Amino acid sequence: MNFFKLQNKAKSQTFWLVILFCLGLIILPFIGAHIITFCVEFFTLPKNRSPETFWLVLKCLTVIIILVSLYKYISLRQGGRVIAIALGGRLVDKRASNPNERRLLNVVEEMAIASSVPVPHVYILDEEIHINAFAAGHTINDAVIGVTRGTTELLTRDELQAVIAHEFSHILNGDMRLNLRFTALLFGFIFISQAGFVLLRLGFGIGNEKKGGIFPHFLVLAVALLAAGFLGQLWARIMQAAVNRQREYLADASSVQFTRHGPALASALKKIGGSEGGATLETAMAGSYGHFFFSQADTNLLATHPPLEKRIKRIEPWWQGGFINVDFSKLINSEEDTEPQQNNSIRDKKLTAAIAAGLSITGTDAIPYLKPVTLLNTNVTDKEQAIAKLEAICHEPMDACYLMFALLVDTIPSIRAKQFLAVNNTGLVTDYYQTLSLIPKEKHLEFIEKAIPSLKNLSDEQYKNFKTTLMHFIQADNEISLYEWLIYQLIIHQVDGQFNPKAIITSYNYNSLDQLRDEAAIMLSGIAHLTENPDYQQRAFGLGSNIMGLYTIKLLQQKPNISQLTTSLQKLQKATEPVRRKFLQGALRAIEHDQQVNIKETMFFRILSLCLDCPIPTLDCTVH
């Protein structure tokens, strides 16, 4: 399978389909306005026709579609969890004991590490027995992976990994954002149709028992709105399906690239083909979000996915057409066992919330600490034990908070004492600080990234208190170091959107690095100054700026301060993806100018790439 060729073909076809879709969106309101104007004037105002009526209808129709689509888009800004919950998803607990759920979490974490993206939350659709999965969200930071119960129980580990790799491709290729925009635009046309249905009911006097009778004016307008809305929906769904089919081919090719195991993906598709009912879902929302899924989720005439046969043939050209029969009996038999477990999970969450309510950071404001029944209390004495303990800590939201505090503990006793004023459980911070001391410092970033998904599980009040305490630890010595700034920026960028949808960057204002010359110079100077040798600093800066195509920017003589770095990063985050990637290529060239990479450079570059939503694997660190 030449997946690179298939990827390029899918991307090229997607581009032209999106262009065609946008042209249709411009033309459709004109057609709809003509239909409505004709119906209104022909049946109600035959003697008073005016060109102004058409333009008035066009303006009203366009404004309504834009406002409704915008409303839907804003409502989806809370991230993929909104869609997962709408589909009936249950968040999988990191401490899950169910072997299928543990396997699922492990596979998702493996794929996140392989693709260098943050580990997303995982949801299971417990009521869905057919094999299917989806990825949803605006960015890599608020993305979620969802799978049906059938996916967790009917697929082998290799098949599950192939399906999850397919969904990660959607995350990396920006398909989630494209799908959200399609959903919002389609909702605008659906609203027009729904308005037509309402007027149709009023026209026939339905719901108005007192007056009764038929109202011709309402009927005429209803028919016009239904026709305009239907045409808009039809075009939107045709183009949505066409674009989505190309993105599915792209995701299939990327899955093979990720796993290097095409037969596993083909096998998963064959099991869907051999299942009675295919990959269809029971939920009524399947039609609205069908284009998010791994395979066709509903029975809509306009297929949002390519035929299974074509997808399998692209992976295995020699395939003879045989599917794999799936036995659903064990799923039915396990339903009784699943229900008590879900009830226990819900009860545990309610108990945790009840205990946490009202507890605080200092006195009545401390972050609540709920002691879990795990190895977290165990005293460790070597690296292997420390790593195992830190892995467990990262899976507990409250422990993850204390781990972040432990990473910021100062070595000067007087400053440390000032930091500890912000927390009640100082012994826990000390314990985690000592545990961290047993592992190499270059591994600290790995555990920060692993803890971030748990931080997203905090309540709004807990997260607010956590941020306040985190800043107290950072500012205890009245200054902010580069290390502290990097940790804070990573947490804020990846977690804030979970609690404040406005924090998610949805508009990109800079299309060229030339528009960000000053910001690029500041950030690149920050990288260059990570080495103490002035000659190396100038060489690193020069090589990096040449890669960026910014030949005239100058190295700052002094290290940029935290305020400069913050402002520059915020502007770079609003650049388009190609611009951000070009900047990172220059930054990487600056770091590797001497063929050596130290701990500071590794951490700076990895966090920078994550904050710019262009994750790049952690660099191999050679300490010098």
Coordinates of C-alpha atoms in Angstrom, one line a residue:
M1 CA 0.0 0.0 0.0
N2 CA 1.6 3.3 -1.1
F3 CA 0.0 5.3 1.7
F4 CA 2.1 8.5 0.9
K5 CA 0.6 8.6 -2.6
L6 CA -2.9 8.0 -1.2
Q7 CA -2.4 10.7 1.4
N8 CA -1.4 13.3 -1.2
K9 CA -4.3 12.3 -3.4
A10 CA -6.9 12.6 -0.6
K11 CA -5.5 16.0 0.5
S12 CA -5.6 17.4 -3.0
Q13 CA -9.2 16.2 -3.7
T14 CA -10.3 17.5 -0.3
F15 CA -9.0 21.0 -1.2
W16 CA -11.1 21.2 -4.4
L17 CA -14.2 19.7 -2.7
V18 CA -14.0 22.3 0.0
I19 CA -13.6 25.1 -2.6
L20 CA -16.7 23.7 -4.4
F21 CA -18.6 23.5 -1.1
C22 CA -17.8 27.2 -0.3
L23 CA -19.0 28.3 -3.8
G24 CA -22.2 26.4 -3.2
L25 CA -22.7 28.2 0.1
I26 CA -22.5 31.5 -1.7
I27 CA -24.9 30.5 -4.5
L28 CA -27.5 28.6 -2.4
P29 CA -28.9 31.7 -0.5
F30 CA -29.5 33.3 -3.8
I31 CA -31.5 30.3 -5.1
G32 CA -33.3 30.0 -1.8
A33 CA -34.2 33.7 -1.8
H34 CA -35.5 33.4 -5.4
I35 CA -37.7 30.5 -4.4
I36 CA -39.1 32.3 -1.4
T37 CA -39.6 35.6 -3.3
F38 CA -41.4 33.8 -6.2
C39 CA -43.8 32.0 -3.8
V40 CA -44.6 35.0 -1.8
E41 CA -45.1 37.4 -4.8
F42 CA -46.9 34.9 -7.0
F43 CA -49.4 33.7 -4.4
T44 CA -49.8 36.8 -2.2
L45 CA -48.6 39.9 -4.0
P46 CA -49.1 39.4 -7.7
K47 CA -49.8 43.0 -8.4
N48 CA -47.0 44.5 -6.3
R49 CA -43.8 42.8 -7.4
S50 CA -40.6 44.6 -6.6
P51 CA -36.8 43.8 -7.0
E52 CA -36.4 45.1 -3.4
T53 CA -38.4 42.1 -2.1
F54 CA -35.8 39.7 -3.4
W55 CA -32.9 41.6 -1.8
L56 CA -34.7 41.9 1.5
V57 CA -35.4 38.1 1.5
L58 CA -31.8 37.4 0.6
K59 CA -30.5 39.5 3.4
C60 CA -32.8 38.0 5.9
L61 CA -32.1 34.4 4.8
T62 CA -28.3 35.0 4.8
V63 CA -28.3 36.6 8.2
I64 CA -30.5 33.8 9.7
I65 CA -28.2 31.0 8.3
I66 CA -25.1 32.8 9.5
L67 CA -26.5 33.5 13.0
V68 CA -27.8 30.0 13.5
S69 CA -24.6 28.4 12.2
L70 CA -22.6 30.7 14.5
Y71 CA -24.7 29.8 17.4
K72 CA -24.2 26.1 16.8
Y73 CA -20.5 26.5 16.3
I74 CA -20.1 28.4 19.6
S75 CA -22.2 25.8 21.4
L76 CA -19.6 23.2 20.2
R77 CA -16.6 25.3 21.4
Q78 CA -16.5 23.3 24.7
G79 CA -14.6 20.7 22.8
G80 CA -15.2 17.1 21.8
R81 CA -16.7 16.1 25.2
V82 CA -20.0 18.0 24.2
I83 CA -20.3 15.6 21.2
A84 CA -19.3 12.6 23.2
I85 CA -21.9 13.3 25.8
A86 CA -24.6 14.1 23.2
L87 CA -23.9 10.6 21.7
G88 CA -24.4 9.0 25.1
G89 CA -20.7 8.5 25.9
R90 CA -19.3 7.7 29.3
L91 CA -15.9 9.0 30.3
V92 CA -13.5 6.1 31.0
D93 CA -11.9 6.4 34.4
K94 CA -8.1 6.3 34.3
R95 CA -8.3 3.8 37.2
A96 CA -10.6 1.5 35.3
S97 CA -10.3 -2.1 36.4
N98 CA -12.2 -3.6 33.5
P99 CA -9.6 -5.3 31.2
N100 CA -11.2 -4.1 28.0
E101 CA -11.2 -0.5 29.3
R102 CA -7.7 -0.8 30.5
R103 CA -6.6 -2.1 27.1
L104 CA -8.4 0.8 25.4
L105 CA -6.7 3.4 27.6
N106 CA -3.3 1.8 27.1
V107 CA -3.8 1.8 23.3
V108 CA -4.9 5.4 23.3
E109 CA -1.9 6.4 25.4
E110 CA 0.5 4.5 23.1
M111 CA -0.9 6.2 20.0
A112 CA -0.7 9.6 21.7
I113 CA 3.0 9.0 22.5
A114 CA 3.6 7.7 18.9
S115 CA 2.0 10.8 17.4
S116 CA 3.4 13.2 20.0
V117 CA 0.0 14.7 20.9
P118 CA -1.6 15.1 24.3
V119 CA -3.4 12.1 25.6
P120 CA -7.1 12.7 24.9
H121 CA -10.1 11.8 27.1
V122 CA -11.7 8.5 26.1
Y123 CA -15.4 7.9 26.1
I124 CA -17.3 4.6 25.6
L125 CA -20.8 4.4 24.1
D126 CA -22.2 1.7 26.4
E127 CA -25.5 1.3 24.5
E128 CA -23.9 0.7 21.1
I129 CA -22.9 -2.9 20.3
H130 CA -21.7 -2.4 16.7
I131 CA -18.1 -1.6 15.9
N132 CA -17.4 2.1 15.5
A133 CA -15.3 5.0 16.9
F134 CA -14.9 8.7 16.5
A135 CA -12.7 11.7 17.3
A136 CA -14.1 15.1 18.0
G137 CA -12.8 18.5 19.2
H138 CA -11.5 21.8 18.0
T139 CA -7.8 21.3 18.6
I140 CA -5.5 18.6 19.9
N141 CA -6.0 20.0 23.4
D142 CA -9.7 19.5 23.7
A143 CA -10.0 16.4 21.5
V144 CA -11.7 13.2 22.7
I145 CA -11.7 9.7 21.4
G146 CA -15.0 7.8 21.6
V147 CA -15.6 4.1 20.9
T148 CA -18.6 1.8 21.1
R149 CA -18.8 -1.0 23.5
G150 CA -18.7 -3.4 20.6
T151 CA -15.3 -1.9 19.5
T152 CA -13.7 -2.7 22.9
E153 CA -15.1 -6.2 23.1
L154 CA -15.1 -7.5 19.5
L155 CA -11.7 -6.3 18.2
T156 CA -8.3 -7.8 19.0
R157 CA -5.7 -5.5 20.4
D158 CA -4.1 -5.0 16.9
E159 CA -7.4 -4.2 15.4
L160 CA -8.3 -1.8 18.2
Q161 CA -4.9 -0.1 17.7
A162 CA -5.5 0.3 14.0
V163 CA -8.9 1.9 14.6
I164 CA -7.5 4.3 17.3
A165 CA -4.7 5.2 14.9
H166 CA -7.3 6.1 12.3
E167 CA -9.0 8.4 14.7
F168 CA -5.7 10.0 15.7
S169 CA -5.1 10.8 12.1
H170 CA -8.3 12.8 12.1
I171 CA -6.9 14.7 15.1
L172 CA -3.6 15.4 13.5
N173 CA -5.0 16.3 10.0
G174 CA -7.4 18.9 11.3
D175 CA -10.5 16.8 10.3
M176 CA -12.2 17.4 13.6
R177 CA -12.3 21.2 13.1
L178 CA -13.5 20.7 9.5
N179 CA -16.3 18.3 10.7
L180 CA -17.4 20.9 13.4
R181 CA -17.7 23.6 10.7
F182 CA -19.7 21.3 8.5
T183 CA -22.0 20.5 11.4
A184 CA -22.5 24.2 12.2
L185 CA -23.2 25.2 8.5
L186 CA -25.6 22.2 8.0
F187 CA -27.5 23.3 11.1
G188 CA -28.2 26.7 9.5
F189 CA -30.0 25.0 6.6
I190 CA -31.8 22.6 9.0
F191 CA -33.1 25.6 10.9
I192 CA -34.7 27.0 7.7
S193 CA -36.4 23.7 7.1
Q194 CA -37.5 23.5 10.7
A195 CA -39.0 27.0 10.4
G196 CA -40.9 25.7 7.4
F197 CA -42.3 22.8 9.3
V198 CA -43.5 25.1 12.1
L199 CA -45.2 27.4 9.6
L200 CA -46.7 24.4 7.8
R201 CA -48.4 23.3 11.1
L202 CA -49.6 26.8 11.7
G203 CA -50.9 27.0 8.1
F204 CA -53.1 23.9 8.7
G205 CA -54.2 25.2 12.0
I206 CA -52.5 22.4 14.0
G207 CA -52.1 23.4 17.6
N208 CA -54.7 26.2 17.3
E209 CA -58.0 24.5 18.3
K210 CA -59.8 27.8 18.9
K211 CA -59.4 29.2 15.4
G212 CA -58.8 26.1 13.3
G213 CA -59.0 26.4 9.6
I214 CA -56.3 26.8 6.9
F215 CA -54.0 29.9 6.6
P216 CA -52.8 30.1 3.0
H217 CA -50.2 32.8 3.7
F218 CA -48.5 30.5 6.2
L219 CA -48.7 27.5 3.9
V220 CA -47.1 29.4 1.0
L221 CA -44.2 30.7 3.1
A222 CA -43.8 27.2 4.7
V223 CA -43.5 25.6 1.3
A224 CA -40.9 28.2 0.2
L225 CA -38.8 27.7 3.4
L226 CA -39.0 23.9 3.1
A227 CA -37.8 24.1 -0.5
A228 CA -35.0 26.5 0.3
G229 CA -33.9 24.5 3.4
F230 CA -34.1 21.2 1.6
L231 CA -31.9 22.4 -1.2
G232 CA -29.4 23.8 1.2
Q233 CA -29.3 20.6 3.3
L234 CA -29.0 18.4 0.2
W235 CA -26.0 20.4 -1.1
A236 CA -24.4 20.5 2.3
R237 CA -24.8 16.8 2.9
I238 CA -23.6 15.9 -0.6
M239 CA -20.4 18.0 -0.2
Q240 CA -20.0 16.9 3.4
A241 CA -20.2 13.3 2.3
A242 CA -17.7 13.8 -0.6
V243 CA -15.2 15.6 1.6
N244 CA -15.5 13.1 4.4
R245 CA -15.0 10.1 2.1
Q246 CA -11.6 11.6 1.0
R247 CA -10.6 12.2 4.7
E248 CA -11.5 8.6 5.5
Y249 CA -9.1 7.4 2.8
L250 CA -6.5 9.7 4.2
A251 CA -7.1 8.5 7.8
D252 CA -6.9 4.8 6.6
A253 CA -3.5 5.5 5.0
S254 CA -2.3 7.4 8.0
S255 CA -3.4 4.5 10.3
V256 CA -1.2 2.1 8.3
Q257 CA 1.6 4.6 8.5
F258 CA 1.3 4.8 12.3
T259 CA 1.0 1.1 13.0
R260 CA 2.9 -0.4 10.1
H261 CA 0.2 -3.1 10.2
G262 CA -2.3 -2.8 7.4
P263 CA -3.9 -6.2 7.9
A264 CA -5.1 -5.1 11.3
L265 CA -7.1 -2.2 9.9
A266 CA -8.4 -4.4 7.1
S267 CA -9.5 -7.0 9.6
A268 CA -11.4 -4.4 11.6
L269 CA -13.2 -3.3 8.4
K270 CA -14.0 -6.9 7.5
K271 CA -15.6 -7.5 10.9
I272 CA -17.8 -4.4 10.3
G273 CA -18.7 -5.9 6.9
G274 CA -19.5 -9.3 8.6
S275 CA -21.7 -7.8 11.3
E276 CA -25.4 -7.7 11.0
G277 CA -26.2 -4.0 11.0
G278 CA -22.6 -3.0 10.0
A279 CA -21.4 -0.1 12.2
T280 CA -24.8 1.6 12.6
L281 CA -25.6 3.3 16.0
E282 CA -28.9 3.2 17.9
T283 CA -28.7 6.9 19.1
A284 CA -30.9 9.4 17.3
M285 CA -27.9 11.7 17.0
A286 CA -26.1 9.3 14.6
G287 CA -27.3 11.3 11.5
S288 CA -26.1 14.6 12.9
Y289 CA -22.6 13.4 13.8
G290 CA -22.2 10.5 11.4
H291 CA -19.3 12.1 9.6
F292 CA -17.2 12.0 12.8
F293 CA -17.2 8.2 12.9
F294 CA -14.8 5.4 11.7
S295 CA -17.5 3.8 9.6
Q296 CA -21.0 4.6 8.3
A297 CA -23.1 5.2 11.5
D298 CA -26.5 5.6 10.0
T299 CA -28.6 4.4 7.1
N300 CA -28.7 7.8 5.3
L301 CA -28.9 7.5 1.5
L302 CA -25.9 9.9 1.2
A303 CA -23.1 7.8 2.5
T304 CA -20.6 9.8 4.6
H305 CA -17.9 7.0 4.2
P306 CA -16.5 5.1 1.3
P307 CA -17.8 1.6 0.7
L308 CA -16.1 -1.0 3.0
E309 CA -15.0 -2.9 -0.1
K310 CA -13.1 0.0 -1.6
R311 CA -11.4 0.8 1.8
I312 CA -10.3 -2.8 2.2
K313 CA -9.1 -3.1 -1.4
R314 CA -6.9 0.0 -0.9
I315 CA -5.2 -1.8 2.0
E316 CA -5.2 -5.3 0.6
P317 CA -5.5 -5.2 -3.3
W318 CA -5.5 -9.1 -3.3
W319 CA -8.7 -9.3 -1.1
Q320 CA -11.3 -11.7 -2.5
G321 CA -14.4 -10.2 -0.9
G322 CA -14.8 -12.3 2.2
F323 CA -15.9 -10.7 5.5
I324 CA -15.4 -11.9 9.1
N325 CA -18.5 -12.9 10.9
V326 CA -18.9 -11.4 14.4
D327 CA -20.6 -13.1 17.4
F328 CA -22.6 -10.6 19.4
S329 CA -23.8 -13.1 22.0
K330 CA -21.0 -12.3 24.5
L331 CA -22.0 -8.6 24.3
I332 CA -25.6 -9.4 25.2
N333 CA -24.5 -11.7 28.1
S334 CA -22.2 -9.1 29.5
E335 CA -24.8 -6.3 29.7
E336 CA -25.9 -7.4 33.2
D337 CA -22.3 -7.2 34.4
T338 CA -21.7 -3.8 32.8
E339 CA -24.7 -2.1 34.5
P340 CA -23.5 -2.5 38.2
Q341 CA -20.1 -1.3 37.2
Q342 CA -21.4 1.8 35.7
N343 CA -23.6 2.4 38.7
N344 CA -20.6 2.0 41.0
S345 CA -18.6 4.4 38.8
I346 CA -21.4 7.1 39.0
R347 CA -21.7 6.6 42.8
D348 CA -17.9 7.0 43.2
K349 CA -17.9 10.2 41.2
K350 CA -20.8 11.6 43.2
L351 CA -19.0 10.7 46.5
T352 CA -15.8 12.3 45.3
A353 CA -17.6 15.5 44.3
A354 CA -19.5 15.6 47.7
I355 CA -16.3 15.2 49.7
A356 CA -14.4 17.7 47.5
A357 CA -17.2 20.4 47.8
G358 CA -16.2 23.2 50.1
L359 CA -12.6 22.1 50.7
S360 CA -9.9 24.5 49.7
I361 CA -6.2 25.5 49.3
T362 CA -5.5 27.5 52.4
G363 CA -7.7 26.9 55.3
T364 CA -11.1 26.8 53.6
D365 CA -9.6 27.3 50.1
A366 CA -7.2 24.3 49.8
I367 CA -7.3 21.8 46.9
P368 CA -9.1 18.8 48.3
Y369 CA -7.0 15.7 48.6
L370 CA -8.8 12.4 48.5
K371 CA -6.4 9.6 49.5
P372 CA -6.8 6.9 46.9
V373 CA -6.4 3.2 47.8
T374 CA -3.2 2.7 45.7
L375 CA 0.5 2.6 46.0
L376 CA 0.6 6.4 46.3
N377 CA 1.5 6.2 50.0
T378 CA 4.4 3.8 49.4
N379 CA 7.9 5.1 50.1
V380 CA 10.1 4.4 47.1
T381 CA 13.9 4.1 47.0
D382 CA 14.9 3.6 43.4
K383 CA 14.2 4.8 39.9
E384 CA 11.9 2.0 38.8
Q385 CA 9.7 2.3 41.9
A386 CA 9.6 6.1 41.5
I387 CA 8.5 5.8 37.9
A388 CA 5.7 3.3 38.8
K389 CA 4.5 5.6 41.6
L390 CA 4.6 8.7 39.4
E391 CA 2.5 6.8 36.7
A392 CA -0.1 6.2 39.4
I393 CA 0.0 9.8 40.6
C394 CA -0.7 11.1 37.1
H395 CA -4.0 9.2 36.9
E396 CA -5.4 10.9 40.0
P397 CA -6.7 14.5 39.5
M398 CA -5.8 15.7 43.0
D399 CA -2.5 13.9 43.0
A400 CA -1.7 15.4 39.6
C401 CA -2.2 18.9 41.2
Y402 CA 0.3 18.1 44.0
L403 CA 2.7 16.7 41.5
M404 CA 2.7 20.0 39.6
F405 CA 3.4 21.8 42.9
A406 CA 6.3 19.4 43.7
L407 CA 7.9 20.2 40.3
L408 CA 8.0 23.8 41.4
V409 CA 9.4 23.4 44.9
D410 CA 12.4 25.7 45.5
T411 CA 15.7 24.4 46.8
I412 CA 16.1 27.4 49.1
P413 CA 14.4 26.5 52.5
S414 CA 13.0 30.0 53.1
I415 CA 11.3 30.2 49.7
R416 CA 10.1 26.7 50.1
A417 CA 8.5 27.6 53.4
K418 CA 6.7 30.5 51.7
Q419 CA 5.5 28.1 48.9
F420 CA 4.1 25.6 51.5
L421 CA 1.8 28.3 53.0
A422 CA -0.5 27.8 50.0
V423 CA -1.3 24.1 50.7
N424 CA -2.5 22.1 53.6
N425 CA -0.9 18.8 52.8
T426 CA 2.8 19.9 52.7
G427 CA 3.8 16.3 53.5
L428 CA 2.4 15.1 50.2
V429 CA 4.2 17.8 48.2
T430 CA 7.5 16.8 50.0
D431 CA 6.8 13.2 49.3
Y432 CA 6.3 13.8 45.5
Y433 CA 9.3 16.1 45.4
Q434 CA 11.5 13.4 46.9
T435 CA 10.0 10.9 44.4
L436 CA 10.9 13.2 41.5
S437 CA 14.4 13.4 42.7
L438 CA 14.9 9.7 42.0
I439 CA 14.3 10.1 38.3
P440 CA 16.4 12.0 35.7
K441 CA 15.2 15.6 35.3
E442 CA 14.7 15.1 31.5
K443 CA 11.9 12.7 32.4
H444 CA 9.9 15.4 34.3
L445 CA 8.3 16.7 31.2
E446 CA 7.0 13.3 30.4
F447 CA 5.0 13.1 33.6
I448 CA 3.7 16.7 33.3
E449 CA 2.2 15.6 29.9
K450 CA 0.8 12.4 31.5
A451 CA -0.8 14.4 34.4
I452 CA -2.5 17.0 32.2
P453 CA -5.5 14.7 31.2
S454 CA -6.2 14.3 34.9
L455 CA -6.2 18.0 35.5
K456 CA -9.0 18.3 33.0
N457 CA -11.1 16.2 35.3
L458 CA -11.1 18.9 38.1
S459 CA -14.2 20.8 38.8
D460 CA -14.3 24.5 37.8
E461 CA -13.7 25.6 41.4
Q462 CA -10.9 23.1 41.9
Y463 CA -9.1 24.2 38.7
K464 CA -9.5 27.9 39.7
N465 CA -7.9 27.1 43.1
F466 CA -5.2 25.0 41.4
K467 CA -4.2 27.8 39.1
T468 CA -4.0 30.3 42.0
T469 CA -1.8 27.9 44.0
L470 CA 0.4 27.2 41.1
M471 CA 1.0 30.8 40.5
H472 CA 1.8 31.2 44.3
F473 CA 4.5 28.5 44.0
I474 CA 5.9 30.3 40.9
Q475 CA 6.0 33.8 42.4
A476 CA 7.2 32.8 45.9
D477 CA 10.7 34.2 45.1
N478 CA 9.3 37.3 43.4
E479 CA 10.5 36.2 40.0
I480 CA 9.6 33.7 37.3
S481 CA 12.2 31.4 35.8
L482 CA 12.1 30.1 32.3
Y483 CA 11.4 26.6 33.7
E484 CA 8.5 27.9 35.7
W485 CA 7.2 29.8 32.7
L486 CA 7.3 26.8 30.4
I487 CA 5.4 24.6 32.9
Y488 CA 2.7 27.2 33.4
Q489 CA 2.3 27.9 29.7
L490 CA 1.9 24.2 28.9
I491 CA -0.7 23.7 31.6
I492 CA -2.7 26.8 30.7
H493 CA -2.6 26.1 27.0
Q494 CA -3.7 22.5 27.2
V495 CA -6.2 22.7 30.2
D496 CA -7.8 26.1 30.1
G497 CA -10.0 25.4 27.1
Q498 CA -11.7 22.6 29.2
F499 CA -13.0 25.2 31.6
N500 CA -13.2 28.3 29.4
P501 CA -14.2 27.7 25.7
K502 CA -13.1 31.2 24.9
A503 CA -9.5 30.2 25.6
I504 CA -9.6 27.8 22.6
I505 CA -8.0 29.6 19.6
T506 CA -10.3 29.3 16.6
S507 CA -9.2 32.2 14.4
Y508 CA -5.7 32.6 12.9
N509 CA -4.7 36.2 11.9
Y510 CA -1.2 35.8 10.6
N511 CA -0.4 34.1 7.3
S512 CA 3.3 34.9 7.1
L513 CA 6.2 34.8 9.4
D514 CA 7.1 38.2 8.0
Q515 CA 4.1 39.6 10.0
L516 CA 5.7 38.2 13.1
R517 CA 9.3 39.3 12.7
D518 CA 9.6 40.8 16.2
E519 CA 8.0 37.8 17.9
A520 CA 10.1 35.3 16.0
A521 CA 13.3 37.3 16.9
I522 CA 12.3 37.3 20.6
M523 CA 11.5 33.6 20.7
L524 CA 14.6 32.6 18.7
S525 CA 16.8 34.8 20.9
G526 CA 15.3 33.0 23.9
I527 CA 16.5 29.7 22.3
A528 CA 19.9 31.0 21.4
H529 CA 20.5 32.3 24.9
L530 CA 20.0 28.8 26.3
T531 CA 23.7 28.3 25.6
E532 CA 26.2 30.5 27.3
N533 CA 28.8 30.8 24.5
P534 CA 28.2 34.1 22.6
D535 CA 29.6 32.7 19.4
Y536 CA 27.2 29.7 19.6
Q537 CA 24.3 32.1 20.3
Q538 CA 24.9 34.1 17.1
R539 CA 25.4 31.0 15.0
A540 CA 22.2 29.3 16.4
F541 CA 20.2 32.5 15.8
G542 CA 21.5 32.9 12.3
L543 CA 20.8 29.4 11.2
G544 CA 17.3 29.4 12.7
S545 CA 16.4 32.8 11.1
N546 CA 17.6 31.6 7.7
I547 CA 15.3 28.5 7.8
M548 CA 12.4 30.9 8.7
G549 CA 13.3 33.2 5.8
L550 CA 13.8 36.1 8.1
Y551 CA 17.3 37.2 7.1
T552 CA 17.3 40.7 8.6
I553 CA 16.1 40.0 12.2
K554 CA 18.7 40.6 14.9
L555 CA 19.7 38.6 18.0
L556 CA 18.7 40.3 21.3
Q557 CA 21.8 41.0 23.3
Q558 CA 20.1 40.1 26.6
K559 CA 17.8 37.2 27.3
P560 CA 14.2 38.2 26.6
N561 CA 12.1 38.6 29.7
I562 CA 9.1 36.6 30.6
S563 CA 6.7 39.3 29.5
Q564 CA 8.3 39.4 26.0
L565 CA 8.2 35.6 25.7
T566 CA 4.5 35.5 26.7
T567 CA 3.4 38.2 24.3
S568 CA 5.4 36.6 21.4
L569 CA 4.0 33.2 22.1
Q570 CA 0.4 34.5 22.2
K571 CA 0.9 36.0 18.7
L572 CA 2.6 33.0 17.2
Q573 CA -0.3 30.9 18.5
K574 CA -2.6 32.9 16.2
A575 CA -0.6 32.2 13.1
T576 CA -1.8 29.6 10.6
E577 CA -0.4 26.1 10.9
P578 CA 2.1 26.3 8.0
V579 CA 3.5 29.5 9.6
R580 CA 3.8 27.8 13.0
R581 CA 5.5 24.8 11.5
K582 CA 8.0 26.9 9.6
F583 CA 8.9 28.8 12.8
L584 CA 9.4 25.5 14.6
Q585 CA 11.7 24.2 11.8
G586 CA 13.8 27.3 12.3
A587 CA 13.8 26.8 16.1
L588 CA 14.8 23.2 15.7
R589 CA 17.7 24.2 13.5
A590 CA 18.9 26.7 16.0
I591 CA 18.8 24.1 18.8
E592 CA 20.7 21.5 16.8
H593 CA 23.3 23.8 15.4
D594 CA 26.1 22.2 17.5
Q595 CA 24.8 18.6 17.2
Q596 CA 24.2 18.6 21.0
V597 CA 20.9 19.2 22.8
N598 CA 20.7 19.9 26.6
I599 CA 17.8 19.5 29.0
K600 CA 16.8 23.1 28.8
E601 CA 16.7 23.1 25.0
T602 CA 14.7 19.8 24.9
M603 CA 12.1 21.1 27.3
F604 CA 11.8 24.5 25.6
F605 CA 11.3 23.1 22.2
R606 CA 8.9 20.3 23.2
I607 CA 6.7 22.7 25.2
L608 CA 6.9 25.3 22.4
S609 CA 5.7 22.8 19.8
L610 CA 2.8 21.7 22.1
C611 CA 1.8 25.3 22.8
L612 CA 1.7 26.0 19.0
D613 CA -0.4 22.9 18.5
C614 CA 2.3 21.3 16.2
P615 CA 3.6 18.6 18.5
I616 CA 7.0 17.3 17.7
P617 CA 8.6 14.3 19.5
T618 CA 10.9 15.0 22.4
L619 CA 14.4 15.5 21.2
D620 CA 17.2 13.1 22.3
C621 CA 19.0 14.9 25.0
T622 CA 22.8 14.9 25.1
V623 CA 23.9 16.8 28.2
H624 CA 27.0 18.9 27.9

